[in-house]
Amino acid sequence: MKVLVVGGAGYIGSHMVKMLLNANHQVITLDNLSSGHRDAVIGGVFVEGDLADNDCLYRVFEEHKPDAVMHFASFIQVGESVRKPDIYYRNNVTNTLNLLDIMLKFNVKKFIFSSTAAVFGEPDYVPIDEAHPNRPLNPYGRSKLMIEHVLADYAKAFDLRSVCLRYFNAAGADPEGQLGERHDPETHLIPLILQAASGRRENIQVFGRDYDTPDGTCIRDYIHIVDLCSAHLAALDYLVNGGESDRFNLGNGSGFSVQEVLDAVQKVSGKQVKVIDGPRRDGDPARLVADAKRARSVLNWKPVFTDLETIVKHAWQWEIKCLDRASKVSA
Ligand code: UFG
């Protein structure tokens, strides 16, 4: 199939491009490189362009005639979304509507959307299944939930079929060491601890040790980037085989605390990390763990890298590579 990957130069998108190419799909990446990296797109066609540019979208669809679209291009920082809701709604909502418009114009009716666990807000229960109420706590989560509603309406009105995948904590890196996480600024726990272990950062701050969890630190569900991407492939098959629009939670189903992640990084890297105990971060629920049974049963998704040490090992391999690259540049 011809798959248009919007945001294919970013962390998740670039791993997706690699997996699609390995599965013999034709890939067109569209990315404005605002946070992605051109060299992370390892094959297929690359178009530098923006979802706000309707002429560019028209040209991409006219020239490449994709059969399906995967959409990874959004802003993802919760705190920033509170300070700058305008850019979050413009990019995550308005620009996604542009993309859906052009899809309808060209009769492209298969869409896979990167949604988030942030659509749930503070959970009533864990693990969180798809029936859990949606009460997002910030503009980021609300922007994603808005598109989920749009997609449900477009399915009814226009027969545009979609799968929304609610990611819990995407982590890890390409096991072959070719790709990994390169956010700037980095805000995610695992890469920050790895940077502290490699010496690129002085320390790591733990945001709160007084939560109602066994060791007092927050619990999250870390899902390996390869497993996350394989769920998109499974979702593509599902849509190709006539599956109805639906949404699925994507996680491991097992939670790890911030302290457990710290321990795993120190074990895998063999380095001691300087830890500073800080206050709680605003809006952090104590536990976020997915119930991803529906993705396994309906999409036939089979995650393989489910243990934390493997996730950390692959991310550490990538961190070492970044460190080597940085030292070569400065030498
Ligand atoms: N944490 C620290 N110190 C840090 C960074 C994070 O202690 O320097 C803690 C956080 O407080 C949290 C855990 O580590 O308890 C994980 O934090 P991340 O920032 O890595 O990830 P989040 O769980 O906050 O966010 C993820 C996605 C978001 C998504 C959210 C859904 O990155 O895009 O899950 O709830 F919105």
Tab-separated table of N, CA and C in Angstrom, residues 219-306:
chain	number	residue	atom	x	y	z
A	219	ILE	N	3.482	6.058	38.930
A	219	ILE	CA	3.539	4.829	38.123
A	219	ILE	C	3.009	5.114	36.714
A	220	ARG	N	3.774	4.663	35.729
A	220	ARG	CA	3.375	4.843	34.328
A	220	ARG	C	3.537	3.524	33.574
A	221	ASP	N	2.890	3.477	32.417
A	221	ASP	CA	2.909	2.274	31.582
A	221	ASP	C	3.798	2.571	30.365
A	222	TYR	N	5.014	2.041	30.380
A	222	TYR	CA	5.978	2.331	29.310
A	222	TYR	C	5.840	1.282	28.210
A	223	ILE	N	5.610	1.761	27.002
A	223	ILE	CA	5.422	0.837	25.875
A	223	ILE	C	6.541	1.054	24.857
A	224	HIS	N	7.156	-0.050	24.442
A	224	HIS	CA	8.293	0.034	23.510
A	224	HIS	C	7.819	0.601	22.165
A	225	ILE	N	8.638	1.479	21.626
A	225	ILE	CA	8.302	2.155	20.375
A	225	ILE	C	8.005	1.158	19.233
A	226	VAL	N	8.706	0.038	19.228
A	226	VAL	CA	8.464	-0.960	18.171
A	226	VAL	C	7.077	-1.591	18.347
A	227	ASP	N	6.693	-1.837	19.592
A	227	ASP	CA	5.352	-2.386	19.840
A	227	ASP	C	4.276	-1.355	19.499
A	228	LEU	N	4.575	-0.111	19.793
A	228	LEU	CA	3.633	0.960	19.455
A	228	LEU	C	3.424	0.990	17.934
A	229	CYS	N	4.524	0.922	17.201
A	229	CYS	CA	4.423	0.970	15.737
A	229	CYS	C	3.741	-0.283	15.189
A	230	SER	N	4.015	-1.434	15.795
A	230	SER	CA	3.380	-2.652	15.265
A	230	SER	C	1.867	-2.583	15.454
A	231	ALA	N	1.400	-1.844	16.454
A	231	ALA	CA	-0.046	-1.657	16.615
A	231	ALA	C	-0.616	-0.843	15.450
A	232	HIS	N	0.179	0.086	14.911
A	232	HIS	CA	-0.293	0.861	13.748
A	232	HIS	C	-0.398	-0.030	12.501
A	233	LEU	N	0.583	-0.928	12.366
A	233	LEU	CA	0.503	-1.862	11.223
A	233	LEU	C	-0.734	-2.732	11.349
A	234	ALA	N	-0.980	-3.204	12.583
A	234	ALA	CA	-2.160	-4.036	12.828
A	234	ALA	C	-3.436	-3.238	12.555
A	235	ALA	N	-3.419	-1.947	12.901
A	235	ALA	CA	-4.595	-1.094	12.671
A	235	ALA	C	-4.813	-0.882	11.171
A	236	LEU	N	-3.721	-0.776	10.432
A	236	LEU	CA	-3.829	-0.622	8.977
A	236	LEU	C	-4.490	-1.865	8.370
A	237	ASP	N	-4.018	-3.047	8.779
A	237	ASP	CA	-4.626	-4.307	8.312
A	237	ASP	C	-6.108	-4.344	8.646
A	238	TYR	N	-6.398	-3.911	9.871
A	238	TYR	CA	-7.790	-3.920	10.343
A	238	TYR	C	-8.669	-3.060	9.430
A	239	LEU	N	-8.187	-1.886	9.075
A	239	LEU	CA	-8.980	-0.995	8.216
A	239	LEU	C	-9.078	-1.565	6.793
A	240	VAL	N	-7.954	-2.109	6.306
A	240	VAL	CA	-7.956	-2.690	4.955
A	240	VAL	C	-8.972	-3.837	4.883
A	241	ASN	N	-9.083	-4.586	5.997
A	241	ASN	CA	-10.029	-5.713	6.001
A	241	ASN	C	-11.450	-5.291	6.355
A	242	GLY	N	-11.718	-3.990	6.285
A	242	GLY	CA	-13.093	-3.516	6.458
A	242	GLY	C	-13.487	-3.176	7.878
A	243	GLY	N	-12.513	-3.122	8.797
A	243	GLY	CA	-12.834	-2.803	10.200
A	243	GLY	C	-13.501	-1.434	10.338
A	244	GLU	N	-14.415	-1.361	11.288
A	244	GLU	CA	-15.121	-0.103	11.565
A	244	GLU	C	-14.219	0.844	12.364
A	245	SER	N	-14.554	2.131	12.336
A	245	SER	CA	-13.800	3.108	13.141
A	245	SER	C	-13.831	2.700	14.612
A	246	ASP	N	-12.699	2.860	15.264
A	246	ASP	CA	-12.636	2.450	16.674
A	246	ASP	C	-11.456	3.148	17.345
A	247	ARG	N	-11.358	2.994	18.663
A	247	ARG	CA	-10.209	3.560	19.383
A	247	ARG	C	-9.712	2.520	20.382
A	248	PHE	N	-8.393	2.521	20.590
A	248	PHE	CA	-7.763	1.491	21.405
A	248	PHE	C	-6.723	2.117	22.322
A	249	ASN	N	-6.629	1.584	23.526
A	249	ASN	CA	-5.564	1.994	24.440
A	249	ASN	C	-4.325	1.156	24.154
A	250	LEU	N	-3.164	1.811	24.137
A	250	LEU	CA	-1.924	1.090	23.850
A	250	LEU	C	-0.936	1.244	24.992
A	251	GLY	N	-0.720	0.157	25.683
A	251	GLY	CA	0.282	0.144	26.751
A	251	GLY	C	0.653	-1.303	27.026
A	252	ASN	N	1.530	-1.481	27.986
A	252	ASN	CA	1.974	-2.814	28.371
A	252	ASN	C	0.996	-3.516	29.289
A	253	GLY	N	0.252	-2.705	30.018
A	253	GLY	CA	-0.643	-3.258	31.029
A	253	GLY	C	0.062	-3.451	32.360
A	254	SER	N	1.376	-3.135	32.400
A	254	SER	CA	2.040	-3.199	33.707
A	254	SER	C	2.690	-1.843	33.966
A	255	GLY	N	2.551	-1.374	35.180
A	255	GLY	CA	3.072	-0.052	35.497
A	255	GLY	C	4.426	-0.137	36.194
A	256	PHE	N	5.255	0.870	35.962
A	256	PHE	CA	6.540	0.977	36.665
A	256	PHE	C	6.645	2.361	37.278
A	257	SER	N	7.200	2.404	38.485
A	257	SER	CA	7.319	3.688	39.174
A	257	SER	C	8.560	4.419	38.677
A	258	VAL	N	8.604	5.718	38.955
A	258	VAL	CA	9.778	6.524	38.586
A	258	VAL	C	11.034	5.900	39.222
A	259	GLN	N	10.923	5.450	40.468
A	259	GLN	CA	12.074	4.834	41.136
A	259	GLN	C	12.495	3.543	40.424
A	260	GLU	N	11.526	2.762	39.994
A	260	GLU	CA	11.872	1.512	39.278
A	260	GLU	C	12.567	1.820	37.955
A	261	VAL	N	12.146	2.901	37.295
A	261	VAL	CA	12.804	3.279	36.038
A	261	VAL	C	14.242	3.712	36.338
A	262	LEU	N	14.407	4.486	37.414
A	262	LEU	CA	15.766	4.904	37.816
A	262	LEU	C	16.652	3.687	38.079
A	263	ASP	N	16.120	2.729	38.814
A	263	ASP	CA	16.891	1.517	39.126
A	263	ASP	C	17.255	0.766	37.848
A	264	ALA	N	16.291	0.671	36.928
A	264	ALA	CA	16.543	-0.071	35.683
A	264	ALA	C	17.640	0.620	34.869
A	265	VAL	N	17.604	1.954	34.801
A	265	VAL	CA	18.629	2.669	34.023
A	265	VAL	C	20.004	2.449	34.654
A	266	GLN	N	20.071	2.516	35.982
A	266	GLN	CA	21.377	2.359	36.645
A	266	GLN	C	21.904	0.939	36.443
A	267	LYS	N	21.003	-0.032	36.433
A	267	LYS	CA	21.419	-1.420	36.226
A	267	LYS	C	21.915	-1.634	34.787
A	268	VAL	N	21.118	-1.171	33.818
A	268	VAL	CA	21.467	-1.400	32.412
A	268	VAL	C	22.748	-0.644	32.040
A	269	SER	N	22.866	0.593	32.513
A	269	SER	CA	24.010	1.425	32.098
A	269	SER	C	25.248	1.176	32.959
A	270	GLY	N	25.041	0.638	34.139
A	270	GLY	CA	26.163	0.467	35.071
A	270	GLY	C	26.643	1.799	35.638
A	271	LYS	N	25.841	2.846	35.514
A	271	LYS	CA	26.243	4.184	36.016
A	271	LYS	C	25.326	4.623	37.152
A	272	GLN	N	25.904	5.362	38.073
A	272	GLN	CA	25.114	5.973	39.143
A	272	GLN	C	24.570	7.306	38.643
A	273	VAL	N	23.332	7.557	38.908
A	273	VAL	CA	22.724	8.817	38.464
A	273	VAL	C	22.491	9.703	39.686
A	274	LYS	N	22.829	10.985	39.560
A	274	LYS	CA	22.565	11.910	40.666
A	274	LYS	C	21.078	12.289	40.664
A	275	VAL	N	20.421	11.971	41.779
A	275	VAL	CA	18.973	12.178	41.850
A	275	VAL	C	18.647	13.304	42.822
A	276	ILE	N	17.777	14.218	42.383
A	276	ILE	CA	17.317	15.299	43.269
A	276	ILE	C	15.822	15.096	43.497
A	277	ASP	N	15.408	15.121	44.751
A	277	ASP	CA	13.980	14.984	45.018
A	277	ASP	C	13.307	16.343	44.927
A	278	GLY	N	12.373	16.462	44.003
A	278	GLY	CA	11.671	17.727	43.802
A	278	GLY	C	10.206	17.604	44.177
A	279	PRO	N	9.482	18.719	44.039
A	279	PRO	CA	8.044	18.685	44.326
A	279	PRO	C	7.266	17.975	43.214
A	280	ARG	N	6.015	17.687	43.474
A	280	ARG	CA	5.143	17.110	42.453
A	280	ARG	C	5.043	18.040	41.248
A	281	ARG	N	4.882	17.478	40.072
A	281	ARG	CA	4.625	18.282	38.869
A	281	ARG	C	3.102	18.421	38.740
A	282	ASP	N	2.644	19.630	38.390
A	282	ASP	CA	1.196	19.872	38.277
A	282	ASP	C	0.542	18.895	37.321
A	283	GLY	N	-0.599	18.375	37.706
A	283	GLY	CA	-1.408	17.571	36.781
A	283	GLY	C	-0.933	16.148	36.586
A	284	ASP	N	0.011	15.650	37.410
A	284	ASP	CA	0.491	14.272	37.265
A	284	ASP	C	-0.378	13.322	38.092
A	285	PRO	N	-1.170	12.446	37.442
A	285	PRO	CA	-1.887	11.435	38.222
A	285	PRO	C	-0.901	10.430	38.821
A	286	ALA	N	-1.245	9.825	39.964
A	286	ALA	CA	-0.338	8.872	40.628
A	286	ALA	C	-0.073	7.655	39.750
A	287	ARG	N	-1.109	7.143	39.106
A	287	ARG	CA	-0.959	5.926	38.296
A	287	ARG	C	-1.649	6.073	36.966
A	288	LEU	N	-0.976	5.706	35.898
A	288	LEU	CA	-1.613	5.596	34.583
A	288	LEU	C	-1.162	4.280	33.984
A	289	VAL	N	-2.062	3.333	33.927
A	289	VAL	CA	-1.735	2.025	33.360
A	289	VAL	C	-2.866	1.642	32.405
A	290	ALA	N	-2.464	1.121	31.248
A	290	ALA	CA	-3.466	0.797	30.217
A	290	ALA	C	-4.004	-0.612	30.380
A	291	ASP	N	-5.281	-0.743	30.073
A	291	ASP	CA	-5.818	-2.063	29.782
A	291	ASP	C	-5.874	-2.136	28.258
A	292	ALA	N	-4.945	-2.859	27.658
A	292	ALA	CA	-4.839	-2.883	26.190
A	292	ALA	C	-5.360	-4.205	25.607
A	293	LYS	N	-6.261	-4.845	26.348
A	293	LYS	CA	-6.761	-6.159	25.874
A	293	LYS	C	-7.478	-6.049	24.537
A	294	ARG	N	-8.208	-4.924	24.346
A	294	ARG	CA	-8.963	-4.813	23.085
A	294	ARG	C	-8.034	-4.725	21.877
A	295	ALA	N	-6.911	-4.022	22.040
A	295	ALA	CA	-5.982	-3.941	20.900
A	295	ALA	C	-5.462	-5.343	20.560
A	296	ARG	N	-5.227	-6.143	21.611
A	296	ARG	CA	-4.741	-7.510	21.356
A	296	ARG	C	-5.826	-8.349	20.674
A	297	SER	N	-7.057	-8.239	21.159
A	297	SER	CA	-8.080	-9.143	20.619
A	297	SER	C	-8.652	-8.635	19.283
A	298	VAL	N	-8.947	-7.346	19.181
A	298	VAL	CA	-9.597	-6.855	17.951
A	298	VAL	C	-8.569	-6.623	16.835
A	299	LEU	N	-7.432	-6.032	17.187
A	299	LEU	CA	-6.428	-5.736	16.146
A	299	LEU	C	-5.448	-6.896	15.962
A	300	ASN	N	-5.530	-7.879	16.862
A	300	ASN	CA	-4.589	-8.999	16.823
A	300	ASN	C	-3.147	-8.514	17.030
A	301	TRP	N	-3.012	-7.540	17.900
A	301	TRP	CA	-1.707	-6.926	18.186
A	301	TRP	C	-0.931	-7.786	19.190
A	302	LYS	N	0.350	-7.993	18.887
A	302	LYS	CA	1.162	-8.824	19.791
A	302	LYS	C	2.451	-8.097	20.168
A	303	PRO	N	2.427	-7.359	21.295
A	303	PRO	CA	3.661	-6.670	21.715
A	303	PRO	C	4.747	-7.678	22.086
A	304	VAL	N	5.996	-7.342	21.799
A	304	VAL	CA	7.082	-8.296	22.092
A	304	VAL	C	8.096	-7.785	23.127
A	305	PHE	N	8.320	-6.474	23.184
A	305	PHE	CA	9.355	-5.958	24.104
A	305	PHE	C	8.692	-5.418	25.365
A	306	THR	N	8.150	-6.334	26.174
A	306	THR	CA	7.296	-5.851	27.268
A	306	THR	C	8.035	-5.617	28.578
